[in-house]
Amino acid sequence: MPPSSLPPPKKRRKTEGKTVTKDLELQITAAVAENASLNPLSDLLHIAQNASYPRDMSKAVYSLYRVFVVIISSNKLAPGGGDAAKVVRKWVWERLDAYVILLLGLLQDEEATLRILALDILLSLLKHLSSFTKSNPDSQPQFHFSHFRHIVQGLLLCPPSTRHGSTASFAGQTAPDVRDHFVNTWFAVHDDIRWCFLRDATAILSKYSSVDHPNLPGNLLSIMEKLTTFPTGPSELNAWWVEELGKKPPKPKNGKADEVDGEDEELRDVENEDEQDDWKKFFDDDTNAKHTKKVVGVQGRTHQLTFHQSLHSLQAHRAVFTRTWLTFLPHLSSTSTGFNRILTTRALNIMHRGVLPHLTRPILVMDWISACVDLDYPSFYTRLYAFLDRDVLHLKHRARFFRLTELFLSSTHLPASLLASFVKRLSRLSLAAPPAAIIMIIPLTYNLLKRHPALMGMIHRTQDADDPFIGDYIDPFLPGETNPNITNAIDSSLWELYSHKQHYDSAVSTLVRIFEEAFTKQGYSMEDFLDHTRDEATDQKGTPSGDGACQNPFLHTSDEDVDIVEQGELDVVSELWVFG
């Protein structure tokens, strides 16, 4: 008997499967062009849903992607037509939803190529859906919210793969390659993707509890901690995944969003800023905004902007970023499990460089930070107080240290005796500090006094401030006491700052007089002072000369001592979280 010319059965089944998939794709493509029946779409979807081999799944998924792109591009999903067209449109949407569910499961598949393929297709479909499902081609550019919300749920809730034969490889945690691909390709690159992800992640956090979805906080943090860039000016809002959104939006008027002119649920979901957009009512401009640089771009109160206007507003980006973090942080404190403590530490480690600079008001997270250090670091403030010595005023991390110190001391739950110790210690250190450091201490002290009125008595003890060394006066402050709660600083005065009225540097002597005025100023923006170096102070105000240079004998610090300290590699802020 002559050998058979047919391939072996297994190979024959693969060849037949490939042929069937290709034939169905061609049939559907022709049906779209001829406005014929799209029933073969169900058959192609069935093949993908039942594929077990990664190669077969890949081919079926790709075929479905090409088919849906043809359908979307031909406006089959756009509103219009009679009842029959609406029925067909609904039927196609159901098949597309089933396809999306399949792709979301593949994000957890054990096969790496399928994971990345699924994410690429999901984001590509977002671009097509956002561009071709408008009722009016001349209307404002849109973003397909419901489709992107499915993507965010897939990244954070991680439904299991439905492919036959695939095992659960990540146990509900975001696959590292999927996370990195999403962050590096979309989240950290495109402004529309970042804004919408933050908004939808906030909604998911509000809807799902950490008890029912224990991996949710960790999955979100694993993405958020990878965000190393954030726009700092309107000119940096310039990268768009949905390219139409790069079009300059109209100026805000009357705080009203665009009207929706379609009858379909899908269109309404694209054009409407849905009920989850309460982020817009959450924040307005920073209370210290008048002390910051003037910016250009789309401006206005963030809760009066449309979606398109929000994407071009730096305030809106900061607002949605802030609300995400304020919603996320309580999830870390909901339980005291060891895993949550690890997440809390990770969040604290990125707080100073990746979170605080981009919040609308950093003070909003102070209560959470205070709760963390009270529970996990009971000696935190004692250790922070111990770091306040003359060396910290010369370290290269000085600005970073003072930025966080202001944040740590901003909580209204801290006792006045503890706060007074920090204020007094800073005041005492200013006597031997370089001008650039004093220029940081003065506004920091002002802000603390403004925020904590119980400390105001420290600047109103005029008898102490006149000359603490005359007569029988003894400053009750105990500089050698290591416990900031019992230093008696609350009964002392800030005579050290008063002495700077005679400082040789005019920048210092002028700035310190703010304590003689009524405390009507909103507060200083510390960012205006933290990067003020010693050289800048000298260049701007001139080199000290004449008798004025010797009016305060406590102010001398040799350049040799300063250089020795500045050459050190000690990271003071990092050591705050190390406890023996």
Coordinates of C-alpha atoms in Angstrom, one line a residue, residues 341-574:
R341 CA 3.1 46.6 56.2
I342 CA 5.5 45.9 53.3
L343 CA 3.2 47.9 50.9
T344 CA 3.1 50.7 53.4
T345 CA 6.9 50.8 53.5
R346 CA 7.1 50.8 49.7
A347 CA 4.7 53.7 49.6
L348 CA 6.7 55.7 52.1
N349 CA 9.9 55.1 50.2
I350 CA 8.5 56.8 47.0
M351 CA 6.5 59.4 48.8
H352 CA 9.1 62.2 48.8
R353 CA 10.2 61.9 45.2
G354 CA 7.2 60.4 43.3
V355 CA 4.1 61.5 45.2
L356 CA 4.5 64.7 47.3
P357 CA 5.8 67.0 44.5
H358 CA 2.7 66.3 42.3
L359 CA -0.1 66.5 44.9
T360 CA -2.3 69.5 44.9
R361 CA -1.7 69.9 48.6
P362 CA 0.9 67.5 50.2
I363 CA -0.6 68.2 53.7
L364 CA -3.5 66.0 52.7
V365 CA -1.5 62.8 53.2
M366 CA 0.0 64.0 56.5
D367 CA -2.5 62.2 58.7
W368 CA -1.9 58.9 56.9
I369 CA 1.9 59.3 57.3
S370 CA 1.5 60.2 61.0
A371 CA -0.6 57.1 61.5
C372 CA 2.1 55.0 59.9
V373 CA 4.9 56.3 62.0
D374 CA 2.8 56.0 65.2
L375 CA 2.0 52.4 64.5
D376 CA 5.1 51.1 62.7
Y377 CA 7.7 53.6 64.0
P378 CA 6.8 54.6 67.5
S379 CA 10.1 56.5 68.0
F380 CA 9.9 58.2 64.7
Y381 CA 9.7 61.8 66.0
T382 CA 12.4 61.2 68.5
R383 CA 14.7 60.0 65.7
L384 CA 13.7 62.9 63.5
Y385 CA 14.5 65.3 66.4
A386 CA 17.9 63.6 66.8
F387 CA 18.8 64.4 63.2
L388 CA 18.4 68.1 63.8
D389 CA 22.0 69.0 64.5
R390 CA 24.4 71.5 62.8
D391 CA 25.5 68.9 60.3
V392 CA 22.1 68.5 58.7
L393 CA 22.2 72.2 57.7
H394 CA 25.2 71.5 55.4
L395 CA 24.3 68.1 53.9
K396 CA 23.6 67.8 50.2
H397 CA 20.3 66.3 51.1
R398 CA 19.3 69.4 53.1
A399 CA 16.5 70.5 50.8
R400 CA 15.0 67.0 50.7
F401 CA 15.2 66.7 54.5
F402 CA 13.5 70.1 55.1
R403 CA 10.8 69.3 52.6
L404 CA 9.8 66.1 54.5
T405 CA 10.3 67.7 57.9
E406 CA 7.6 70.3 57.1
L407 CA 5.3 67.5 56.0
F408 CA 5.9 65.4 59.1
L409 CA 5.2 68.4 61.4
S410 CA 2.1 69.6 59.6
S411 CA -0.3 67.2 61.2
T412 CA -2.7 68.9 63.6
H413 CA -2.7 65.8 65.8
L414 CA 0.8 66.4 67.1
P415 CA 1.2 67.8 70.6
A416 CA 2.3 71.4 71.0
S417 CA 5.2 70.4 73.3
L418 CA 6.7 68.2 70.6
L419 CA 6.2 70.8 67.8
A420 CA 7.7 73.5 70.1
S421 CA 10.9 71.4 70.5
F422 CA 11.4 71.2 66.7
V423 CA 10.8 74.9 66.3
K424 CA 13.1 75.8 69.1
R425 CA 15.8 73.4 67.9
L426 CA 15.7 74.9 64.4
S427 CA 15.9 78.3 65.9
R428 CA 18.9 77.4 68.0
L429 CA 20.6 75.7 65.0
S430 CA 20.2 78.9 62.9
L431 CA 22.8 80.6 65.1
A432 CA 25.6 78.5 63.4
A433 CA 23.9 78.0 60.1
P434 CA 24.9 79.4 56.7
P435 CA 22.6 82.0 55.2
A436 CA 21.0 79.6 52.7
A437 CA 20.0 77.3 55.6
I438 CA 18.6 80.2 57.6
I439 CA 16.5 81.2 54.6
M440 CA 14.9 77.7 54.8
I441 CA 14.5 77.7 58.5
I442 CA 12.6 81.1 58.6
P443 CA 9.7 80.2 56.3
L444 CA 9.5 76.7 57.7
T445 CA 9.1 78.2 61.2
Y446 CA 6.6 80.7 60.0
N447 CA 4.5 77.9 58.4
L448 CA 4.6 75.8 61.6
L449 CA 3.5 78.8 63.8
K450 CA 0.8 79.6 61.3
R451 CA -0.5 76.1 61.3
H452 CA -0.2 75.5 65.1
P453 CA -1.4 78.6 66.9
A454 CA -0.5 77.1 70.3
L455 CA 3.1 77.9 69.5
M456 CA 2.6 81.7 68.9
G457 CA 3.6 82.4 72.5
M458 CA 7.2 81.6 71.6
I459 CA 7.5 84.8 69.6
H460 CA 5.6 87.1 72.0
R461 CA 7.9 86.7 75.0
T462 CA 9.6 90.1 74.4
Q463 CA 11.5 90.1 77.6
D464 CA 13.2 86.9 76.6
A465 CA 13.9 88.1 73.1
D466 CA 15.4 91.4 74.1
D467 CA 18.5 89.8 75.6
P468 CA 18.4 86.3 77.1
F469 CA 21.8 86.7 78.7
I470 CA 21.0 89.8 80.8
G471 CA 19.8 89.6 84.4
D472 CA 18.6 86.4 86.0
Y473 CA 16.8 85.1 82.9
I474 CA 17.5 81.4 82.1
D475 CA 16.2 79.9 78.9
P476 CA 14.1 76.9 80.1
F477 CA 14.8 75.0 76.9
L478 CA 16.8 71.8 77.5
P479 CA 19.0 71.4 74.4
G480 CA 20.5 68.1 75.7
E481 CA 17.1 66.4 76.2
T482 CA 16.6 63.7 73.5
N483 CA 12.8 63.3 74.0
P484 CA 11.1 66.2 72.1
N485 CA 8.1 66.0 74.4
I486 CA 9.9 67.1 77.5
T487 CA 12.4 69.8 76.4
N488 CA 10.4 72.7 78.0
A489 CA 10.6 74.4 74.6
I490 CA 7.0 75.5 74.8
D491 CA 7.9 77.8 77.7
S492 CA 10.9 79.2 75.8
S493 CA 11.2 81.8 73.1
L494 CA 12.6 82.2 69.6
W495 CA 15.2 84.8 70.6
E496 CA 17.7 83.1 68.2
L497 CA 15.6 84.1 65.2
Y498 CA 15.2 87.6 66.7
S499 CA 18.9 88.0 66.6
H500 CA 19.0 87.6 62.9
K501 CA 17.6 91.1 62.5
Q502 CA 21.2 92.1 62.6
H503 CA 22.5 89.4 60.2
Y504 CA 25.2 90.5 57.8
D505 CA 23.2 88.9 54.9
S506 CA 20.4 91.3 53.9
A507 CA 18.3 88.4 52.6
V508 CA 18.2 86.9 56.1
S509 CA 17.8 90.2 58.0
T510 CA 14.9 91.2 55.8
L511 CA 13.1 87.8 55.7
V512 CA 13.2 87.3 59.5
R513 CA 11.2 90.5 60.1
I514 CA 8.2 88.6 58.9
F515 CA 7.8 87.5 62.6
E516 CA 7.2 91.2 63.6
E517 CA 4.2 91.5 61.3
A518 CA 0.7 90.2 61.7
F519 CA 0.3 86.5 60.6
T520 CA -2.0 87.3 57.7
K521 CA 0.1 85.6 55.1
Q522 CA -1.3 82.3 53.8
G523 CA 2.1 80.6 54.3
Y524 CA 5.3 80.2 52.3
S525 CA 5.7 77.8 49.5
M526 CA 8.9 76.0 50.7
E527 CA 9.9 75.1 47.2
D528 CA 10.8 78.7 46.7
F529 CA 13.5 78.4 49.4
L530 CA 14.7 74.8 49.5
D531 CA 17.1 75.1 46.6
H532 CA 18.6 78.4 47.7
T533 CA 22.3 77.6 47.9
R534 CA 25.0 79.5 49.7
D535 CA 26.5 80.7 46.4
E536 CA 23.2 82.0 45.2
A537 CA 22.8 84.0 48.5
T538 CA 26.3 85.5 48.0
D539 CA 25.8 86.3 44.3
Q540 CA 22.4 87.9 44.9
K541 CA 23.2 89.9 48.1
G542 CA 26.9 90.5 47.9
T543 CA 29.8 89.2 49.9
P544 CA 29.7 90.1 53.7
S545 CA 32.0 93.0 54.5
G546 CA 32.6 95.6 57.1
D547 CA 31.4 95.6 60.7
G548 CA 28.1 93.9 59.8
A549 CA 29.9 90.6 59.3
C550 CA 30.7 90.4 62.9
Q551 CA 27.5 91.5 64.5
N552 CA 26.4 88.0 65.4
P553 CA 29.3 85.9 66.8
F554 CA 27.2 82.7 66.5
L555 CA 27.1 82.8 62.7
H556 CA 30.6 81.8 61.9
T557 CA 31.1 78.5 60.1
S558 CA 34.3 77.8 58.2
D559 CA 34.2 76.8 54.6
E560 CA 36.5 73.8 55.4
D561 CA 33.9 72.4 57.9
V562 CA 31.1 72.9 55.3
D563 CA 33.0 71.2 52.5
I564 CA 33.8 68.2 54.7
V565 CA 30.1 67.7 55.5
E566 CA 28.9 68.3 52.0
Q567 CA 31.2 65.6 50.7
G568 CA 29.6 63.0 52.9
E569 CA 27.2 60.4 51.4
L570 CA 24.8 60.1 54.3
D571 CA 21.2 60.0 53.2
V572 CA 19.4 61.3 56.3
V573 CA 15.9 60.8 55.0
S574 CA 16.5 57.1 54.2

